[in-house]
Structures are given as structure tokens and as C-alpha cells.
mmCIF file with all atom_site columns, C-alpha atoms in Angstrom:
data_model
loop_
_atom_site.group_PDB
_atom_site.id
_atom_site.type_symbol
_atom_site.label_atom_id
_atom_site.label_alt_id
_atom_site.label_comp_id
_atom_site.label_asym_id
_atom_site.label_entity_id
_atom_site.label_seq_id
_atom_site.pdbx_PDB_ins_code
_atom_site.Cartn_x
_atom_site.Cartn_y
_atom_site.Cartn_z
_atom_site.occupancy
_atom_site.B_iso_or_equiv
_atom_site.pdbx_formal_charge
_atom_site.auth_seq_id
_atom_site.auth_comp_id
_atom_site.auth_asym_id
_atom_site.auth_atom_id
_atom_site.pdbx_PDB_model_num
ATOM 1   C CA . MET A 1 1   ? -38.483  -23.227 -50.716 1.00 44.00 ? 225 MET A CA 1
ATOM 2   C CA . ARG A 1 2   ? -41.996  -24.255 -49.745 1.00 46.00 ? 226 ARG A CA 1
ATOM 3   C CA . PHE A 1 3   ? -43.690  -21.558 -51.768 1.00 42.00 ? 227 PHE A CA 1
ATOM 4   C CA . PRO A 1 4   ? -42.759  -23.271 -55.117 1.00 45.00 ? 228 PRO A CA 1
ATOM 5   C CA . ALA A 1 5   ? -43.967  -26.671 -53.932 1.00 43.00 ? 229 ALA A CA 1
ATOM 6   C CA . ILE A 1 6   ? -47.423  -25.120 -52.768 1.00 39.00 ? 230 ILE A CA 1
ATOM 7   C CA . PHE A 1 7   ? -47.575  -23.199 -56.209 1.00 37.00 ? 231 PHE A CA 1
ATOM 8   C CA . SER A 1 8   ? -47.008  -26.334 -58.155 1.00 39.00 ? 232 SER A CA 1
ATOM 9   C CA . ALA A 1 9   ? -49.748  -28.149 -56.144 1.00 38.00 ? 233 ALA A CA 1
ATOM 10  C CA . LEU A 1 10  ? -52.259  -25.481 -56.754 1.00 37.00 ? 234 LEU A CA 1
ATOM 11  C CA . LEU A 1 11  ? -51.527  -25.344 -60.461 1.00 37.00 ? 235 LEU A CA 1
ATOM 12  C CA . VAL A 1 12  ? -52.193  -29.258 -60.591 1.00 38.00 ? 236 VAL A CA 1
ATOM 13  C CA . LEU A 1 13  ? -55.394  -28.803 -58.631 1.00 38.00 ? 237 LEU A CA 1
ATOM 14  C CA . ALA A 1 14  ? -56.686  -26.113 -60.849 1.00 39.00 ? 238 ALA A CA 1
ATOM 15  C CA . ALA A 1 15  ? -55.777  -28.056 -63.998 1.00 39.00 ? 239 ALA A CA 1
ATOM 16  C CA . CYS A 1 16  ? -57.903  -31.055 -62.757 1.00 39.00 ? 240 CYS A CA 1
ATOM 17  C CA . SER A 1 17  ? -61.004  -29.025 -61.568 1.00 38.00 ? 241 SER A CA 1
ATOM 18  C CA . PRO A 1 18  ? -63.987  -29.039 -63.928 1.00 40.00 ? 242 PRO A CA 1
ATOM 19  C CA . GLY A 1 19  ? -65.114  -25.715 -65.277 1.00 42.00 ? 243 GLY A CA 1
ATOM 20  C CA . GLY A 1 20  ? -65.139  -23.245 -68.147 1.00 42.00 ? 244 GLY A CA 1
ATOM 21  C CA . ASP A 1 21  ? -65.998  -24.171 -71.608 1.00 45.00 ? 245 ASP A CA 1
ATOM 22  C CA . ASP A 1 22  ? -64.230  -27.610 -71.402 1.00 45.00 ? 246 ASP A CA 1
ATOM 23  C CA . ALA A 1 23  ? -66.697  -28.935 -68.776 1.00 44.00 ? 247 ALA A CA 1
ATOM 24  C CA . PRO A 1 24  ? -68.945  -31.650 -70.140 1.00 52.00 ? 248 PRO A CA 1
ATOM 25  C CA . ALA A 1 25  ? -72.691  -30.600 -70.405 1.00 69.00 ? 249 ALA A CA 1
ATOM 26  C CA . ASP A 1 26  ? -75.108  -32.282 -68.076 1.00 88.00 ? 250 ASP A CA 1
ATOM 27  C CA . PRO A 1 27  ? -76.621  -35.366 -69.627 1.00 94.00 ? 251 PRO A CA 1
ATOM 28  C CA . VAL A 1 28  ? -80.189  -34.282 -69.041 1.00 97.00 ? 252 VAL A CA 1
ATOM 29  C CA . GLU A 1 29  ? -81.204  -30.532 -69.082 1.00 97.00 ? 253 GLU A CA 1
ATOM 30  C CA . ASN A 1 30  ? -84.177  -28.443 -69.218 1.00 97.00 ? 254 ASN A CA 1
ATOM 31  C CA . ALA A 1 31  ? -86.544  -31.224 -67.880 1.00 98.00 ? 255 ALA A CA 1
ATOM 32  C CA . TRP A 1 32  ? -90.310  -30.214 -67.407 1.00 98.00 ? 256 TRP A CA 1
ATOM 33  C CA . VAL A 1 33  ? -93.566  -31.905 -67.114 1.00 98.00 ? 257 VAL A CA 1
ATOM 34  C CA . ARG A 1 34  ? -96.849  -30.664 -68.558 1.00 98.00 ? 258 ARG A CA 1
ATOM 35  C CA . LEU A 1 35  ? -99.501  -32.080 -66.109 1.00 98.00 ? 259 LEU A CA 1
ATOM 36  C CA . PRO A 1 36  ? -102.979 -33.385 -67.702 1.00 96.00 ? 260 PRO A CA 1
ATOM 37  C CA . ALA A 1 37  ? -106.008 -31.091 -68.051 1.00 94.00 ? 261 ALA A CA 1
ATOM 38  C CA . VAL A 1 38  ? -108.060 -34.108 -66.890 1.00 93.00 ? 262 VAL A CA 1
ATOM 39  C CA . ASP A 1 39  ? -107.522 -35.999 -63.788 1.00 89.00 ? 263 ASP A CA 1
ATOM 40  C CA . GLY A 1 40  ? -106.479 -39.588 -64.730 1.00 91.00 ? 264 GLY A CA 1
ATOM 41  C CA . ARG A 1 41  ? -105.103 -38.777 -68.035 1.00 96.00 ? 265 ARG A CA 1
ATOM 42  C CA . PRO A 1 42  ? -101.196 -39.115 -68.632 1.00 97.00 ? 266 PRO A CA 1
ATOM 43  C CA . ALA A 1 43  ? -98.842  -36.128 -68.433 1.00 98.00 ? 267 ALA A CA 1
ATOM 44  C CA . ALA A 1 44  ? -95.989  -35.493 -70.764 1.00 98.00 ? 268 ALA A CA 1
ATOM 45  C CA . ALA A 1 45  ? -92.428  -34.831 -70.079 1.00 98.00 ? 269 ALA A CA 1
ATOM 46  C CA . TYR A 1 46  ? -89.817  -32.963 -72.084 1.00 98.00 ? 270 TYR A CA 1
ATOM 47  C CA . PHE A 1 47  ? -86.039  -32.452 -71.799 1.00 98.00 ? 271 PHE A CA 1
ATOM 48  C CA . ASP A 1 48  ? -82.807  -32.243 -73.705 1.00 97.00 ? 272 ASP A CA 1
ATOM 49  C CA . LEU A 1 49  ? -80.273  -35.208 -73.569 1.00 98.00 ? 273 LEU A CA 1
ATOM 50  C CA . ASN A 1 50  ? -76.520  -34.570 -74.284 1.00 97.00 ? 274 ASN A CA 1
ATOM 51  C CA . GLY A 1 51  ? -74.516  -37.505 -75.827 1.00 95.00 ? 275 GLY A CA 1
ATOM 52  C CA . GLY A 1 52  ? -71.133  -36.235 -74.472 1.00 94.00 ? 276 GLY A CA 1
ATOM 53  C CA . GLU A 1 53  ? -67.880  -37.372 -75.920 1.00 94.00 ? 277 GLU A CA 1
ATOM 54  C CA . ALA A 1 54  ? -69.014  -41.027 -76.118 1.00 95.00 ? 278 ALA A CA 1
ATOM 55  C CA . GLY A 1 55  ? -72.526  -40.885 -76.888 1.00 96.00 ? 279 GLY A CA 1
ATOM 56  C CA . ASP A 1 56  ? -75.137  -43.242 -75.031 1.00 97.00 ? 280 ASP A CA 1
ATOM 57  C CA . THR A 1 57  ? -78.826  -44.623 -75.209 1.00 98.00 ? 281 THR A CA 1
ATOM 58  C CA . LEU A 1 58  ? -81.645  -43.658 -72.961 1.00 98.00 ? 282 LEU A CA 1
ATOM 59  C CA . LEU A 1 59  ? -83.246  -47.043 -71.890 1.00 98.00 ? 283 LEU A CA 1
ATOM 60  C CA . ALA A 1 60  ? -85.972  -45.917 -69.498 1.00 98.00 ? 284 ALA A CA 1
ATOM 61  C CA . ILE A 1 61  ? -87.170  -43.243 -67.056 1.00 98.00 ? 285 ILE A CA 1
ATOM 62  C CA . ASP A 1 62  ? -88.892  -43.825 -63.778 1.00 98.00 ? 286 ASP A CA 1
ATOM 63  C CA . SER A 1 63  ? -90.127  -41.744 -60.739 1.00 98.00 ? 287 SER A CA 1
ATOM 64  C CA . PRO A 1 64  ? -91.097  -42.700 -57.227 1.00 98.00 ? 288 PRO A CA 1
ATOM 65  C CA . ARG A 1 65  ? -94.350  -40.475 -57.948 1.00 98.00 ? 289 ARG A CA 1
ATOM 66  C CA . VAL A 1 66  ? -95.312  -42.130 -61.211 1.00 98.00 ? 290 VAL A CA 1
ATOM 67  C CA . GLU A 1 67  ? -96.678  -45.569 -61.796 1.00 98.00 ? 291 GLU A CA 1
ATOM 68  C CA . THR A 1 68  ? -95.419  -45.882 -65.360 1.00 98.00 ? 292 THR A CA 1
ATOM 69  C CA . ILE A 1 69  ? -93.344  -43.660 -67.654 1.00 98.00 ? 293 ILE A CA 1
ATOM 70  C CA . GLU A 1 70  ? -93.086  -44.626 -71.415 1.00 98.00 ? 294 GLU A CA 1
ATOM 71  C CA . LEU A 1 71  ? -90.892  -43.274 -74.124 1.00 98.00 ? 295 LEU A CA 1
ATOM 72  C CA . HIS A 1 72  ? -93.028  -42.204 -77.095 1.00 97.00 ? 296 HIS A CA 1
ATOM 73  C CA . GLU A 1 73  ? -92.662  -40.434 -80.543 1.00 96.00 ? 297 GLU A CA 1
ATOM 74  C CA . THR A 1 74  ? -95.244  -38.234 -82.273 1.00 91.00 ? 298 THR A CA 1
ATOM 75  C CA . MET A 1 75  ? -95.629  -39.017 -85.831 1.00 84.00 ? 299 MET A CA 1
ATOM 76  C CA . GLU A 1 76  ? -97.833  -37.889 -88.681 1.00 71.00 ? 300 GLU A CA 1
ATOM 77  C CA . MET A 1 77  ? -100.308 -40.440 -89.652 1.00 61.00 ? 301 MET A CA 1
ATOM 78  C CA . GLU A 1 78  ? -99.989  -42.157 -93.018 1.00 64.00 ? 302 GLU A CA 1
ATOM 79  C CA . GLY A 1 79  ? -102.996 -41.920 -95.319 1.00 61.00 ? 303 GLY A CA 1
ATOM 80  C CA . GLY A 1 80  ? -104.902 -40.263 -92.818 1.00 57.00 ? 304 GLY A CA 1
ATOM 81  C CA . MET A 1 81  ? -106.199 -36.723 -92.607 1.00 60.00 ? 305 MET A CA 1
ATOM 82  C CA . ASP A 1 82  ? -103.531 -34.132 -93.539 1.00 62.00 ? 306 ASP A CA 1
ATOM 83  C CA . GLY A 1 83  ? -101.785 -33.095 -90.515 1.00 64.00 ? 307 GLY A CA 1
ATOM 84  C CA . ALA A 1 84  ? -103.198 -35.840 -88.318 1.00 72.00 ? 308 ALA A CA 1
ATOM 85  C CA . MET A 1 85  ? -100.747 -37.136 -85.642 1.00 76.00 ? 309 MET A CA 1
ATOM 86  C CA . ARG A 1 86  ? -100.326 -40.268 -83.641 1.00 84.00 ? 310 ARG A CA 1
ATOM 87  C CA . MET A 1 87  ? -97.967  -41.506 -80.926 1.00 89.00 ? 311 MET A CA 1
ATOM 88  C CA . GLN A 1 88  ? -95.806  -44.546 -81.180 1.00 92.00 ? 312 GLN A CA 1
ATOM 89  C CA . PRO A 1 89  ? -93.904  -46.034 -78.132 1.00 95.00 ? 313 PRO A CA 1
ATOM 90  C CA . VAL A 1 90  ? -90.117  -46.377 -78.700 1.00 96.00 ? 314 VAL A CA 1
ATOM 91  C CA . MET A 1 91  ? -87.914  -48.726 -76.613 1.00 97.00 ? 315 MET A CA 1
ATOM 92  C CA . SER A 1 92  ? -84.846  -46.622 -76.349 1.00 98.00 ? 316 SER A CA 1
ATOM 93  C CA . VAL A 1 93  ? -83.389  -43.342 -77.950 1.00 98.00 ? 317 VAL A CA 1
ATOM 94  C CA . GLU A 1 94  ? -79.656  -43.132 -79.044 1.00 98.00 ? 318 GLU A CA 1
ATOM 95  C CA . ILE A 1 95  ? -77.916  -40.021 -78.123 1.00 98.00 ? 319 ILE A CA 1
ATOM 96  C CA . PRO A 1 96  ? -74.936  -39.662 -80.626 1.00 97.00 ? 320 PRO A CA 1
ATOM 97  C CA . ALA A 1 97  ? -71.631  -38.295 -79.277 1.00 97.00 ? 321 ALA A CA 1
ATOM 98  C CA . ASP A 1 98  ? -71.393  -34.400 -79.170 1.00 96.00 ? 322 ASP A CA 1
ATOM 99  C CA . GLU A 1 99  ? -75.089  -34.130 -80.019 1.00 97.00 ? 323 GLU A CA 1
ATOM 100 C CA . THR A 1 100 ? -78.147  -33.244 -78.237 1.00 97.00 ? 324 THR A CA 1
ATOM 101 C CA . VAL A 1 101 ? -81.494  -34.938 -78.647 1.00 98.00 ? 325 VAL A CA 1
ATOM 102 C CA . SER A 1 102 ? -84.479  -32.921 -77.611 1.00 97.00 ? 326 SER A CA 1
ATOM 103 C CA . PHE A 1 103 ? -87.766  -34.378 -76.246 1.00 98.00 ? 327 PHE A CA 1
ATOM 104 C CA . ALA A 1 104 ? -90.192  -31.632 -77.217 1.00 96.00 ? 328 ALA A CA 1
ATOM 105 C CA . PRO A 1 105 ? -93.921  -31.196 -77.970 1.00 94.00 ? 329 PRO A CA 1
ATOM 106 C CA . GLY A 1 106 ? -94.765  -32.712 -81.319 1.00 91.00 ? 330 GLY A CA 1
ATOM 107 C CA . GLY A 1 107 ? -91.846  -35.211 -81.336 1.00 94.00 ? 331 GLY A CA 1
ATOM 108 C CA . LEU A 1 108 ? -90.027  -37.440 -78.840 1.00 97.00 ? 332 LEU A CA 1
ATOM 109 C CA . HIS A 1 109 ? -91.473  -37.247 -75.251 1.00 98.00 ? 333 HIS A CA 1
ATOM 110 C CA . ALA A 1 110 ? -92.275  -39.206 -72.179 1.00 98.00 ? 334 ALA A CA 1
ATOM 111 C CA . MET A 1 111 ? -95.601  -40.276 -71.191 1.00 98.00 ? 335 MET A CA 1
ATOM 112 C CA . LEU A 1 112 ? -96.372  -40.211 -67.391 1.00 98.00 ? 336 LEU A CA 1
ATOM 113 C CA . PHE A 1 113 ? -99.117  -42.562 -66.339 1.00 98.00 ? 337 PHE A CA 1
ATOM 114 C CA . ASP A 1 114 ? -100.912 -42.429 -62.789 1.00 97.00 ? 338 ASP A CA 1
ATOM 115 C CA . ILE A 1 115 ? -98.919  -39.474 -61.275 1.00 97.00 ? 339 ILE A CA 1
ATOM 116 C CA . ASP A 1 116 ? -99.460  -39.079 -57.477 1.00 96.00 ? 340 ASP A CA 1
ATOM 117 C CA . ASP A 1 117 ? -102.464 -36.817 -56.863 1.00 93.00 ? 341 ASP A CA 1
ATOM 118 C CA . ASP A 1 118 ? -100.444 -34.231 -54.804 1.00 94.00 ? 342 ASP A CA 1
ATOM 119 C CA . VAL A 1 119 ? -98.180  -33.369 -57.629 1.00 96.00 ? 343 VAL A CA 1
ATOM 120 C CA . THR A 1 120 ? -99.689  -30.074 -58.908 1.00 96.00 ? 344 THR A CA 1
ATOM 121 C CA . PRO A 1 121 ? -98.117  -27.088 -61.059 1.00 97.00 ? 345 PRO A CA 1
ATOM 122 C CA . GLY A 1 122 ? -95.026  -25.980 -59.317 1.00 97.00 ? 346 GLY A CA 1
ATOM 123 C CA . THR A 1 123 ? -94.136  -29.302 -57.575 1.00 95.00 ? 347 THR A CA 1
ATOM 124 C CA . PRO A 1 124 ? -90.719  -30.467 -58.556 1.00 97.00 ? 348 PRO A CA 1
ATOM 125 C CA . LEU A 1 125 ? -90.918  -34.109 -59.885 1.00 98.00 ? 349 LEU A CA 1
ATOM 126 C CA . THR A 1 126 ? -88.007  -36.222 -59.605 1.00 98.00 ? 350 THR A CA 1
ATOM 127 C CA . LEU A 1 127 ? -87.236  -38.307 -62.742 1.00 98.00 ? 351 LEU A CA 1
ATOM 128 C CA . ASN A 1 128 ? -84.634  -40.954 -62.943 1.00 98.00 ? 352 ASN A CA 1
ATOM 129 C CA . PHE A 1 129 ? -83.089  -41.626 -66.196 1.00 98.00 ? 353 PHE A CA 1
ATOM 130 C CA . ARG A 1 130 ? -81.390  -44.961 -66.928 1.00 98.00 ? 354 ARG A CA 1
ATOM 131 C CA . PHE A 1 131 ? -78.759  -45.154 -69.798 1.00 97.00 ? 355 PHE A CA 1
ATOM 132 C CA . ASP A 1 132 ? -77.118  -48.144 -71.653 1.00 97.00 ? 356 ASP A CA 1
ATOM 133 C CA . SER A 1 133 ? -73.788  -47.026 -70.299 1.00 95.00 ? 357 SER A CA 1
ATOM 134 C CA . GLY A 1 134 ? -75.008  -47.939 -66.731 1.00 95.00 ? 358 GLY A CA 1
ATOM 135 C CA . ARG A 1 135 ? -75.417  -44.118 -65.721 1.00 95.00 ? 359 ARG A CA 1
ATOM 136 C CA . ASP A 1 136 ? -78.506  -43.327 -63.612 1.00 96.00 ? 360 ASP A CA 1
ATOM 137 C CA . ILE A 1 137 ? -79.128  -39.528 -63.646 1.00 97.00 ? 361 ILE A CA 1
ATOM 138 C CA . GLN A 1 138 ? -81.666  -37.990 -61.353 1.00 97.00 ? 362 GLN A CA 1
ATOM 139 C CA . VAL A 1 139 ? -83.157  -34.686 -62.062 1.00 98.00 ? 363 VAL A CA 1
ATOM 140 C CA . GLU A 1 140 ? -85.946  -32.482 -60.646 1.00 98.00 ? 364 GLU A CA 1
ATOM 141 C CA . ALA A 1 141 ? -88.383  -31.650 -63.343 1.00 98.00 ? 365 ALA A CA 1
ATOM 142 C CA . VAL A 1 142 ? -90.372  -28.372 -63.273 1.00 97.00 ? 366 VAL A CA 1
ATOM 143 C CA . THR A 1 143 ? -94.267  -29.100 -63.422 1.00 98.00 ? 367 THR A CA 1
ATOM 144 C CA . ILE A 1 144 ? -96.655  -26.943 -65.134 1.00 98.00 ? 368 ILE A CA 1
ATOM 145 C CA . GLY A 1 145 ? -100.495 -26.961 -65.796 1.00 97.00 ? 369 GLY A CA 1
ATOM 146 C CA . ALA A 1 146 ? -102.074 -28.035 -69.019 1.00 95.00 ? 370 ALA A CA 1
ATOM 147 C CA . GLY A 1 147 ? -102.666 -24.589 -70.354 1.00 92.00 ? 371 GLY A CA 1
ATOM 148 C CA . ASP A 1 148 ? -99.289  -22.944 -69.010 1.00 95.00 ? 372 ASP A CA 1
ATOM 149 C CA . GLU A 1 149 ? -96.347  -21.686 -71.051 1.00 94.00 ? 373 GLU A CA 1
ATOM 150 C CA . PRO A 1 150 ? -93.352  -23.953 -71.157 1.00 93.00 ? 374 PRO A CA 1
ATOM 151 C CA . PRO A 1 151 ? -90.661  -23.030 -68.576 1.00 93.00 ? 375 PRO A CA 1
ATOM 152 C CA . PHE A 1 152 ? -87.829  -22.928 -71.060 1.00 83.00 ? 376 PHE A CA 1
ATOM 153 C CA . SER A 1 153 ? -87.583  -21.129 -74.246 1.00 62.00 ? 377 SER A CA 1
ATOM 154 C CA . ASP A 1 154 ? -88.499  -22.773 -77.850 1.00 55.00 ? 378 ASP A CA 1
ATOM 155 C CA . GLU A 1 155 ? -84.940  -22.889 -78.725 1.00 44.00 ? 379 GLU A CA 1
ATOM 156 C CA . ASN A 1 156 ? -84.381  -25.388 -75.959 1.00 42.00 ? 380 ASN A CA 1
ATOM 157 C CA . ASN A 1 157 ? -87.358  -27.529 -76.515 1.00 43.00 ? 381 ASN A CA 1
#
């Protein structure tokens, strides 16, 4: 008679365990940093943010190895030269429920000012993402040199 009780317990545990297609996506994916070509200049971070079932808002990013991180958006200049771009700081970024917001070259990105000198291409860089929901997510970003190919395919960035 113990077999049915053990079998029932295993079924309950299996039903509660995450996995498969129903598992929620990581809130931050594909994080990478393009280091500056010139020492003393800022680097740029790119990543994908998943809104999950409820959505959320990215408020800030910090790192123990970076003095300041700002959220920015690249925009075409109005009334300027055709195709000229400029960057504009943004205070937060809304991530709608069941959607992904990509931070990619030419769009949303994070500017990293005063990175530790020992961060070189290939050095993992810890980034801490703070959300309006109260979640703090820590990820290890891949670092690449200024002229290197992005570590993730274009369809992810």
C-alpha cells in the first residue's frame, strides 16, 4: 500500500517543478558589453529583457566594477544631417507583459562609465538589474573588444 502514496507524492512534485515550455523566461538574457576602443571612454551594454506574465519596468543597472551606468536611447537627429544619430538618457524602460525589449546597437543600450582597468575582452562583468517590482537580477555579461563580433546572433540583439 506504500507504493500508491509514494507514486502520488512523485506526481505532485513533478507537477510543481519548473521546466518545459511553460517555464518562465529569464528576465535578462543575452547580456554583453562592447568595451571602448579608447581607454577612458564609456562601454556599451546590450541585452534582452523579458516582461514575463506581469510585465515590469527596468529602473537601473549597476556593477561593482563600473562607476556609473546610464540607460540611453539612440535617436535620429531632427533637422540635422540625414542619418545623423544622437543619444538621449532615459530614466526607466517599461517591459510589457509577455514581450521582450531588446537593448541593441542603434537603439536602447546602457552606457558604462569608468570601468575597472582589469576588465578586458573575455572578462565576465557582473551587472545588477533593478526593477520596479522589487526584483534585483544579477547576470554575468560577456565582454568583447571594440571591433569584435557580437557574441549573440543579430536575431537576439
